[in-house]
mmCIF file of C-alpha atoms in Angstrom:
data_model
loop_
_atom_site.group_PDB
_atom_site.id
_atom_site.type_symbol
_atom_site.label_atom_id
_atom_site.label_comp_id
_atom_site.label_asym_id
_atom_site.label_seq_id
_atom_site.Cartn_x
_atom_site.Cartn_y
_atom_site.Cartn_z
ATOM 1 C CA UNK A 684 55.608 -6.052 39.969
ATOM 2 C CA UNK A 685 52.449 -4.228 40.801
ATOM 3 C CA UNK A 686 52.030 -0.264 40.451
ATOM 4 C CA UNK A 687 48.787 1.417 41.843
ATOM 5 C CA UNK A 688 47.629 4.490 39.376
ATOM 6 C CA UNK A 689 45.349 7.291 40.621
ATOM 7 C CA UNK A 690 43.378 9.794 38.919
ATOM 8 C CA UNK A 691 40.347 12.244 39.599
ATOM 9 C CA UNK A 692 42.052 15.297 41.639
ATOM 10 C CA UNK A 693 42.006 18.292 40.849
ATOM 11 C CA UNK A 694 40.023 22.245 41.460
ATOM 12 C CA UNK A 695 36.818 22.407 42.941
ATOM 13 C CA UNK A 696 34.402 24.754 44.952
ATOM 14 C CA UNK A 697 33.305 24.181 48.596
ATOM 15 C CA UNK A 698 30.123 22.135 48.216
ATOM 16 C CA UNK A 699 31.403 20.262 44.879
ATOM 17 C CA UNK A 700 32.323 16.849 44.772
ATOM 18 C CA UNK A 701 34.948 14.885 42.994
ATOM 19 C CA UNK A 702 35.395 10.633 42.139
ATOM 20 C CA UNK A 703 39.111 10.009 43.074
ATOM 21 C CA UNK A 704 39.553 6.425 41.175
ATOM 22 C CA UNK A 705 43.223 3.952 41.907
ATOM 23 C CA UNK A 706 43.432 0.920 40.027
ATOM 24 C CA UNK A 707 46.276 -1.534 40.394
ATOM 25 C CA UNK A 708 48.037 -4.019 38.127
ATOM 26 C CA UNK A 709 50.450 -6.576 37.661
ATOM 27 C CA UNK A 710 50.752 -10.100 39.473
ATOM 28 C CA UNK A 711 48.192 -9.657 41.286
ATOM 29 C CA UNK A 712 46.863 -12.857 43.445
ATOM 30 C CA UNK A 713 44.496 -11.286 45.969
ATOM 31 C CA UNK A 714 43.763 -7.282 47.018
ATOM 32 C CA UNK A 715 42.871 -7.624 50.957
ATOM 33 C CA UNK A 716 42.270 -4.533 52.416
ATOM 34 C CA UNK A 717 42.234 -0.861 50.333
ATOM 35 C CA UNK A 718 42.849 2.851 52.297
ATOM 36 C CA UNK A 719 42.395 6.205 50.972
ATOM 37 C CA UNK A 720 44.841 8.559 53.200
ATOM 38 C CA UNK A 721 45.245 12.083 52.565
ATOM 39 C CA UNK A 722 47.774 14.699 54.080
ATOM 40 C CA UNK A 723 47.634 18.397 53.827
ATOM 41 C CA UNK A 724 50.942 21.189 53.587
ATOM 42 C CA UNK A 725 52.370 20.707 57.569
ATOM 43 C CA UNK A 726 49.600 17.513 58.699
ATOM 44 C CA UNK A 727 50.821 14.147 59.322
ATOM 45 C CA UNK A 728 49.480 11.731 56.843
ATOM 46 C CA UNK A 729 45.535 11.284 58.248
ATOM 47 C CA UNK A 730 43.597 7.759 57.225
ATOM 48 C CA UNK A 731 40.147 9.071 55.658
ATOM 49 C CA UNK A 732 38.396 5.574 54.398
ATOM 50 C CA UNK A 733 38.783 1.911 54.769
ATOM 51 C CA UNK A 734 37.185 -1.107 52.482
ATOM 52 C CA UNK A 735 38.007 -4.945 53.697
ATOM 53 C CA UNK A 736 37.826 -7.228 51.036
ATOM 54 C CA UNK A 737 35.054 -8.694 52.962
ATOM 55 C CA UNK A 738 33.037 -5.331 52.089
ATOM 56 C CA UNK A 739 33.534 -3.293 55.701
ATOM 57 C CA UNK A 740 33.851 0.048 55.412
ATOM 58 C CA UNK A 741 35.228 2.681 57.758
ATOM 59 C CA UNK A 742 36.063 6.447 57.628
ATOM 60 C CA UNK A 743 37.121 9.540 59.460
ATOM 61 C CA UNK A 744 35.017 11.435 61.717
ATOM 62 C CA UNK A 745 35.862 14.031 59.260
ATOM 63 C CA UNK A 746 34.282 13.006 56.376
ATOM 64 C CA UNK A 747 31.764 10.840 57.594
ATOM 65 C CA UNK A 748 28.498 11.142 55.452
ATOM 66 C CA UNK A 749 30.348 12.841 53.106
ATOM 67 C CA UNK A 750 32.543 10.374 51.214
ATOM 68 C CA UNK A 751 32.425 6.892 50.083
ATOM 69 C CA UNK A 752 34.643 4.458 49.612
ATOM 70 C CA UNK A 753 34.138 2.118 47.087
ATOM 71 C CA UNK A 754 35.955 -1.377 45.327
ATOM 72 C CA UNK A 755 35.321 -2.913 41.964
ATOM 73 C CA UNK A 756 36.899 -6.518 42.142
ATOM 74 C CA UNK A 757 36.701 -7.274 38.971
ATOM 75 C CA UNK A 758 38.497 -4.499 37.624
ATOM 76 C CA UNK A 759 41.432 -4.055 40.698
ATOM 77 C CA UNK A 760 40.178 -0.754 41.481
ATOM 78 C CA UNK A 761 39.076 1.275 44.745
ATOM 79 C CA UNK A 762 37.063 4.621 44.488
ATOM 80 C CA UNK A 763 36.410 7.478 46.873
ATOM 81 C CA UNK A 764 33.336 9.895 46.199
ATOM 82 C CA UNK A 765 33.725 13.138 48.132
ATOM 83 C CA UNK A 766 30.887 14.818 48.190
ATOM 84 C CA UNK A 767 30.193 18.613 50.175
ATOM 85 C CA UNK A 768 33.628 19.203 49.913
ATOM 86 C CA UNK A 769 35.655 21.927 52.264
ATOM 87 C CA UNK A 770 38.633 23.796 52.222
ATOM 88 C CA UNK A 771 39.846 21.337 55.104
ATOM 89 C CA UNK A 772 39.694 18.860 52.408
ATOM 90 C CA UNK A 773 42.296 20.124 50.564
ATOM 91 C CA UNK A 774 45.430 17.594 50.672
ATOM 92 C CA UNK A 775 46.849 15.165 48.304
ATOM 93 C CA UNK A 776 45.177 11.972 48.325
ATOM 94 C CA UNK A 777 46.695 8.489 48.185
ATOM 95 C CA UNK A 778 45.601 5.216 48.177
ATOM 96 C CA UNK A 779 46.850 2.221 49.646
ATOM 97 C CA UNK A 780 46.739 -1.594 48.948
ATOM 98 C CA UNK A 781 47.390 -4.905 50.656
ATOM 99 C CA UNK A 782 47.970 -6.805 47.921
ATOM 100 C CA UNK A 783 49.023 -10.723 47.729
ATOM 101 C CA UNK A 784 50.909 -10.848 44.420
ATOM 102 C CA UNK A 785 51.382 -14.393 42.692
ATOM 103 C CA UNK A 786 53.455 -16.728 44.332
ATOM 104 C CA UNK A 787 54.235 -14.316 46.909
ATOM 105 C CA UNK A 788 53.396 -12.830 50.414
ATOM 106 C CA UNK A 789 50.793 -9.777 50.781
ATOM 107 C CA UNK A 790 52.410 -6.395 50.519
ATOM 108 C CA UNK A 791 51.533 -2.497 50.759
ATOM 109 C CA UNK A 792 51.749 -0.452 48.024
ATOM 110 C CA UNK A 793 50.620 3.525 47.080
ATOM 111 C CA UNK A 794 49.455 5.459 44.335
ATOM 112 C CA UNK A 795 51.346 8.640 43.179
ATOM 113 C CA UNK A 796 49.231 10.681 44.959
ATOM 114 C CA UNK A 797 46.707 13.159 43.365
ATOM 115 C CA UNK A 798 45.831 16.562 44.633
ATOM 116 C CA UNK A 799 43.084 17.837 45.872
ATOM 117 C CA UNK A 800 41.933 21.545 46.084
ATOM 118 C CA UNK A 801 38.940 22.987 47.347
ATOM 119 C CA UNK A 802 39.037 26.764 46.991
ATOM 120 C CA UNK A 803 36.619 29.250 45.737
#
């Protein structure tokens, strides 16, 4: 059993930032790759970062030079620093692991979700 638990959303004004943090336990063997996604009221479900285990990173056009995606290994959790944030930011954010549990194949799994508003 592994379960993937996300905090950091919340209220903030265009040009704040906010540290959205997921950590995951459980029988964990190996985390491979780690994706931040986000989708807003009516959107499809958009891909905003990427981190490879080997320590690539990719993002959106969107929010290139703006966030940053970030893993700590030791501690089974992925972190995405949004910085200069917009309105068009606004969706609910959730991470995403490829995770090779003990004894077992890799798998996907999600965080709840956590919101994200950026409103004056």
């Amino acid at each position: 059993q592994v379960e993937l638990v996300e905090s950091g959303g919340g209220l903030v004004q265009p040009g704040g930032s906010l540290r959205l943090s997921c950590a995951a336990s459980g029988n964990i063997f190996t985390i491979n790759d780690i994706n931040w996604y986000r989708q807003a009221p009516g959107k499809q479900r958009e891909l905003v970062a990427t981190a490879s285990s080997g320590g690539t990173t990719n993002y959106a056009d969107s929010v290139k030079g703006r966030f940053t995606i970030s893993r700590d290994n030791a501690k089974n959790t992925v972190y995405l620093q949004m910085n200069s944030l917009k309105p068009e930011d606004t969706a609910v954010y959730y991470c995403n692991m490829k995770i090779r549990i003990l004894w077992g194949k890799e798998y996907d799994y999600w965080g709840q979700g956590t919101q994200v508003t950026v409103s004056s």
